[in-house]
mmCIF file of C-alpha atoms in Angstrom:
data_model
loop_
_atom_site.group_PDB
_atom_site.id
_atom_site.type_symbol
_atom_site.label_atom_id
_atom_site.label_comp_id
_atom_site.label_asym_id
_atom_site.label_seq_id
_atom_site.Cartn_x
_atom_site.Cartn_y
_atom_site.Cartn_z
ATOM 1 C CA MET A 1088 -208.335 106.604 12.887
ATOM 2 C CA LYS A 1089 -206.911 109.075 15.419
ATOM 3 C CA THR A 1090 -208.499 110.770 18.436
ATOM 4 C CA THR A 1091 -208.077 114.539 18.760
ATOM 5 C CA TRP A 1092 -206.929 115.868 22.139
ATOM 6 C CA LYS A 1093 -206.508 119.423 23.373
ATOM 7 C CA PRO A 1094 -203.050 120.936 22.722
ATOM 8 C CA GLY A 1095 -200.361 119.673 25.077
ATOM 9 C CA THR A 1096 -196.689 118.817 25.343
ATOM 10 C CA LEU A 1097 -196.640 115.121 24.559
ATOM 11 C CA ILE A 1098 -193.242 114.928 22.897
ATOM 12 C CA TYR A 1099 -191.902 111.913 24.770
ATOM 13 C CA PRO A 1100 -189.625 110.354 25.866
ATOM 14 C CA LEU A 1101 -187.280 113.056 27.059
ATOM 15 C CA PRO A 1102 -183.990 112.813 28.917
ATOM 16 C CA ALA A 1103 -184.444 112.958 32.681
ATOM 17 C CA VAL A 1104 -181.519 115.092 33.838
ATOM 18 C CA LEU A 1105 -180.259 116.488 37.112
ATOM 19 C CA VAL A 1106 -179.459 120.176 36.735
ATOM 20 C CA SER A 1107 -176.960 121.444 39.267
ATOM 21 C CA CYS A 1108 -176.638 125.116 40.120
ATOM 22 C CA GLY A 1109 -175.273 127.556 42.671
ATOM 23 C CA ASP A 1110 -171.926 129.273 42.995
ATOM 24 C CA SER A 1111 -170.691 128.097 46.403
ATOM 25 C CA PRO A 1112 -171.165 124.956 48.515
ATOM 26 C CA ASP A 1113 -173.628 126.716 50.816
ATOM 27 C CA ASN A 1114 -176.101 127.255 47.947
ATOM 28 C CA TYR A 1115 -175.480 124.264 45.665
ATOM 29 C CA ASN A 1116 -178.749 122.715 44.505
ATOM 30 C CA LEU A 1117 -180.125 120.073 42.183
ATOM 31 C CA LEU A 1118 -183.392 119.951 40.305
ATOM 32 C CA THR A 1119 -184.803 117.356 37.991
ATOM 33 C CA ILE A 1120 -185.612 118.571 34.489
ATOM 34 C CA ALA A 1121 -187.189 116.827 31.526
ATOM 35 C CA TRP A 1122 -187.751 120.021 29.510
ATOM 36 C CA THR A 1123 -184.264 120.134 28.042
ATOM 37 C CA GLY A 1124 -182.608 119.641 24.699
ATOM 38 C CA THR A 1125 -180.145 120.669 22.021
ATOM 39 C CA VAL A 1126 -180.826 123.811 19.983
ATOM 40 C CA CYS A 1127 -177.606 124.405 18.012
ATOM 41 C CA THR A 1128 -174.381 122.630 17.064
ATOM 42 C CA ASN A 1129 -172.125 125.583 16.342
ATOM 43 C CA PRO A 1130 -171.897 127.220 18.783
ATOM 44 C CA PRO A 1131 -173.008 124.299 20.959
ATOM 45 C CA MET A 1132 -176.201 125.409 22.696
ATOM 46 C CA CYS A 1133 -178.951 123.796 24.720
ATOM 47 C CA TYR A 1134 -181.793 124.828 26.972
ATOM 48 C CA ILE A 1135 -183.658 124.015 30.138
ATOM 49 C CA SER A 1136 -187.142 125.238 31.010
ATOM 50 C CA VAL A 1137 -187.828 126.000 34.674
ATOM 51 C CA ARG A 1138 -190.882 127.243 36.541
ATOM 52 C CA PRO A 1139 -190.097 130.664 38.116
ATOM 53 C CA GLU A 1140 -191.357 129.463 41.513
ATOM 54 C CA ARG A 1141 -188.720 126.705 41.705
ATOM 55 C CA HIS A 1142 -185.920 127.350 44.212
ATOM 56 C CA SER A 1143 -183.227 126.824 41.553
ATOM 57 C CA TYR A 1144 -184.764 129.383 39.193
ATOM 58 C CA GLU A 1145 -183.348 132.383 41.073
ATOM 59 C CA LEU A 1146 -179.956 130.675 41.548
ATOM 60 C CA ILE A 1147 -179.628 130.088 37.801
ATOM 61 C CA LYS A 1148 -180.933 133.554 36.959
ATOM 62 C CA ARG A 1149 -178.489 135.219 39.385
ATOM 63 C CA THR A 1150 -175.388 133.202 38.474
ATOM 64 C CA GLY A 1151 -176.141 132.726 34.775
ATOM 65 C CA GLU A 1152 -174.758 129.180 34.963
ATOM 66 C CA PHE A 1153 -175.919 125.589 35.392
ATOM 67 C CA VAL A 1154 -174.822 122.042 34.613
ATOM 68 C CA ILE A 1155 -176.938 119.402 32.861
ATOM 69 C CA ASN A 1156 -175.996 116.037 34.374
ATOM 70 C CA LEU A 1157 -177.204 112.972 32.485
ATOM 71 C CA THR A 1158 -178.810 110.312 34.658
ATOM 72 C CA THR A 1159 -178.634 106.538 34.814
ATOM 73 C CA GLU A 1160 -180.551 103.600 36.255
ATOM 74 C CA GLU A 1161 -178.340 103.929 39.362
ATOM 75 C CA LEU A 1162 -179.374 107.591 39.679
ATOM 76 C CA ALA A 1163 -183.103 106.973 39.084
ATOM 77 C CA ARG A 1164 -184.156 107.302 42.745
ATOM 78 C CA ALA A 1165 -182.102 110.481 43.246
ATOM 79 C CA THR A 1166 -183.461 111.878 39.970
ATOM 80 C CA ASP A 1167 -187.048 111.424 41.110
ATOM 81 C CA TRP A 1168 -186.377 112.584 44.686
ATOM 82 C CA CYS A 1169 -184.637 115.780 43.529
ATOM 83 C CA GLY A 1170 -187.664 116.578 41.377
ATOM 84 C CA VAL A 1171 -190.088 116.239 44.279
ATOM 85 C CA LYS A 1172 -188.167 117.837 47.162
ATOM 86 C CA SER A 1173 -187.215 121.518 47.334
ATOM 87 C CA GLY A 1174 -183.714 122.844 47.835
ATOM 88 C CA ARG A 1175 -185.278 125.407 50.175
ATOM 89 C CA ASP A 1176 -185.767 122.566 52.671
ATOM 90 C CA HIS A 1177 -183.130 119.970 51.734
ATOM 91 C CA ASP A 1178 -179.433 119.631 50.948
ATOM 92 C CA LYS A 1179 -180.058 117.379 47.962
ATOM 93 C CA PHE A 1180 -176.417 116.456 47.359
ATOM 94 C CA ARG A 1181 -175.998 115.302 50.961
ATOM 95 C CA GLU A 1182 -179.375 113.605 51.342
ATOM 96 C CA MET A 1183 -179.009 111.641 48.090
ATOM 97 C CA GLY A 1184 -175.335 110.786 48.701
ATOM 98 C CA LEU A 1185 -174.228 112.624 45.545
ATOM 99 C CA THR A 1186 -170.826 114.222 45.089
ATOM 100 C CA PRO A 1187 -170.549 117.872 44.016
ATOM 101 C CA LEU A 1188 -167.373 118.267 41.961
ATOM 102 C CA PRO A 1189 -165.970 121.547 40.613
ATOM 103 C CA GLY A 1190 -166.974 122.728 37.185
ATOM 104 C CA VAL A 1191 -164.178 123.437 34.708
ATOM 105 C CA GLU A 1192 -165.706 126.652 33.303
ATOM 106 C CA VAL A 1193 -168.618 127.387 35.655
ATOM 107 C CA LYS A 1194 -168.976 127.808 39.408
ATOM 108 C CA ALA A 1195 -171.950 125.437 39.493
ATOM 109 C CA PRO A 1196 -170.965 121.927 40.600
ATOM 110 C CA VAL A 1197 -171.134 118.811 38.462
ATOM 111 C CA VAL A 1198 -172.630 115.587 39.843
ATOM 112 C CA GLY A 1199 -169.711 113.187 40.339
ATOM 113 C CA GLU A 1200 -171.916 110.128 39.760
ATOM 114 C CA SER A 1201 -173.238 111.369 36.407
ATOM 115 C CA PRO A 1202 -171.702 109.803 33.293
ATOM 116 C CA LEU A 1203 -171.739 113.145 31.449
ATOM 117 C CA SER A 1204 -171.963 116.687 32.805
ATOM 118 C CA ILE A 1205 -172.604 119.571 30.412
ATOM 119 C CA GLU A 1206 -171.506 122.947 31.764
ATOM 120 C CA CYS A 1207 -173.677 125.803 30.500
ATOM 121 C CA ARG A 1208 -173.641 129.587 30.544
ATOM 122 C CA VAL A 1209 -176.990 131.353 30.106
ATOM 123 C CA LYS A 1210 -177.252 133.538 27.000
ATOM 124 C CA GLU A 1211 -180.918 134.492 27.275
ATOM 125 C CA ILE A 1212 -183.977 133.897 29.453
ATOM 126 C CA LEU A 1213 -187.210 133.588 27.499
ATOM 127 C CA PRO A 1214 -190.460 133.900 29.508
ATOM 128 C CA LEU A 1215 -192.876 131.442 27.905
ATOM 129 C CA GLY A 1216 -195.793 130.999 30.325
ATOM 130 C CA SER A 1217 -195.672 128.302 33.008
ATOM 131 C CA HIS A 1218 -191.897 127.937 32.409
ATOM 132 C CA ASP A 1219 -189.051 130.244 31.423
ATOM 133 C CA MET A 1220 -186.479 128.872 29.018
ATOM 134 C CA PHE A 1221 -182.804 129.338 29.864
ATOM 135 C CA LEU A 1222 -181.048 129.318 26.483
ATOM 136 C CA ALA A 1223 -177.403 128.506 27.132
ATOM 137 C CA GLU A 1224 -174.059 127.968 25.466
ATOM 138 C CA VAL A 1225 -172.177 124.781 26.346
ATOM 139 C CA VAL A 1226 -168.801 125.872 27.708
ATOM 140 C CA ALA A 1227 -167.366 122.506 28.853
ATOM 141 C CA ILE A 1228 -168.239 118.829 29.126
ATOM 142 C CA GLN A 1229 -166.971 116.434 31.769
ATOM 143 C CA ALA A 1230 -167.213 112.742 30.831
ATOM 144 C CA ASP A 1231 -166.728 109.865 33.266
ATOM 145 C CA ASP A 1232 -163.658 107.896 32.158
ATOM 146 C CA ARG A 1233 -165.455 104.609 32.917
ATOM 147 C CA TYR A 1234 -167.549 105.106 29.781
ATOM 148 C CA ILE A 1235 -164.787 106.127 27.365
ATOM 149 C CA ASP A 1236 -163.420 103.350 25.158
ATOM 150 C CA PRO A 1237 -159.611 103.510 25.585
ATOM 151 C CA GLU A 1238 -158.924 102.499 21.978
ATOM 152 C CA SER A 1239 -161.441 104.614 20.056
ATOM 153 C CA GLY A 1240 -161.902 107.442 22.577
ATOM 154 C CA LYS A 1241 -165.657 107.103 21.959
ATOM 155 C CA PHE A 1242 -168.039 107.790 24.821
ATOM 156 C CA SER A 1243 -170.383 104.838 25.403
ATOM 157 C CA LEU A 1244 -173.450 106.314 27.063
ATOM 158 C CA ASP A 1245 -175.314 103.031 26.540
ATOM 159 C CA ARG A 1246 -172.969 101.346 29.054
ATOM 160 C CA ALA A 1247 -174.054 103.922 31.646
ATOM 161 C CA LYS A 1248 -177.687 102.762 31.282
ATOM 162 C CA PRO A 1249 -179.374 106.178 30.812
ATOM 163 C CA ILE A 1250 -182.976 106.803 31.768
ATOM 164 C CA VAL A 1251 -185.724 108.843 30.125
ATOM 165 C CA TYR A 1252 -188.950 110.445 31.289
ATOM 166 C CA SER A 1253 -192.289 109.886 29.590
ATOM 167 C CA HIS A 1254 -195.511 111.481 30.768
ATOM 168 C CA GLY A 1255 -194.850 111.105 34.502
ATOM 169 C CA GLU A 1256 -192.868 107.857 34.344
ATOM 170 C CA TYR A 1257 -189.181 106.914 34.127
ATOM 171 C CA PHE A 1258 -187.892 104.268 31.707
ATOM 172 C CA LYS A 1259 -184.575 102.623 30.971
ATOM 173 C CA LEU A 1260 -183.466 102.526 27.354
ATOM 174 C CA GLY A 1261 -183.423 99.370 25.273
ATOM 175 C CA GLU A 1262 -181.297 98.129 22.409
ATOM 176 C CA MET A 1263 -179.792 100.121 19.563
ATOM 177 C CA LEU A 1264 -181.646 99.854 16.245
ATOM 178 C CA GLY A 1265 -178.963 101.296 13.964
ATOM 179 C CA HIS A 1266 -176.454 104.104 13.409
ATOM 180 C CA PHE A 1267 -177.308 107.416 11.755
ATOM 181 C CA GLY A 1268 -177.592 106.786 8.011
ATOM 182 C CA TRP A 1269 -177.973 103.006 8.246
ATOM 183 C CA SER A 1270 -181.221 103.083 6.278
ATOM 184 C CA VAL A 1271 -179.531 104.455 3.147
ATOM 185 C CA ARG A 1272 -176.073 102.928 3.438
ATOM 186 C CA LYS A 1273 -175.125 100.824 0.429
ATOM 187 C CA LYS A 1274 -174.565 97.192 1.170
ATOM 188 C CA LYS A 1275 -171.099 95.784 0.448
ATOM 189 C CA LYS A 1276 -171.005 93.090 -2.218
#
């Protein structure tokens, strides 16, 4: 048996990311986002959804750029703090001891402590209600060398210990269950 609830957004868990924005050090900002995801492979596109009253909303709208920085267990406190405090009142990079590094293709900074930073250029802003969706093309990715296997060149996000957000709570990820296609792969004799 199942209980029926009113409509809501209970698709969890979601990545808890730090989105960096701004086009010069005097207006750099960070905000925590869980409403984010992939929308297309070719061209590579993703989105973030932001409330229009958030301080970063106007920065992203004006510059047309942002960076999605994946978070880790080490970044959990900063991730939560940056979601609660406003950039109108705080220099989040400084107060959380985070390092703004230059983007390769965008003026928005990347978070130096993030294992993976995804530089994005806004293609469209879709007003949806409580949030507006910034649909964006991925224009560059910066990966922390500490998580790249030197032999295979594969990025090992699991070694970075990523965190996710689920209905108001943060969680660390557990063990891998299998690779894509493992359920149908033929067993070797």
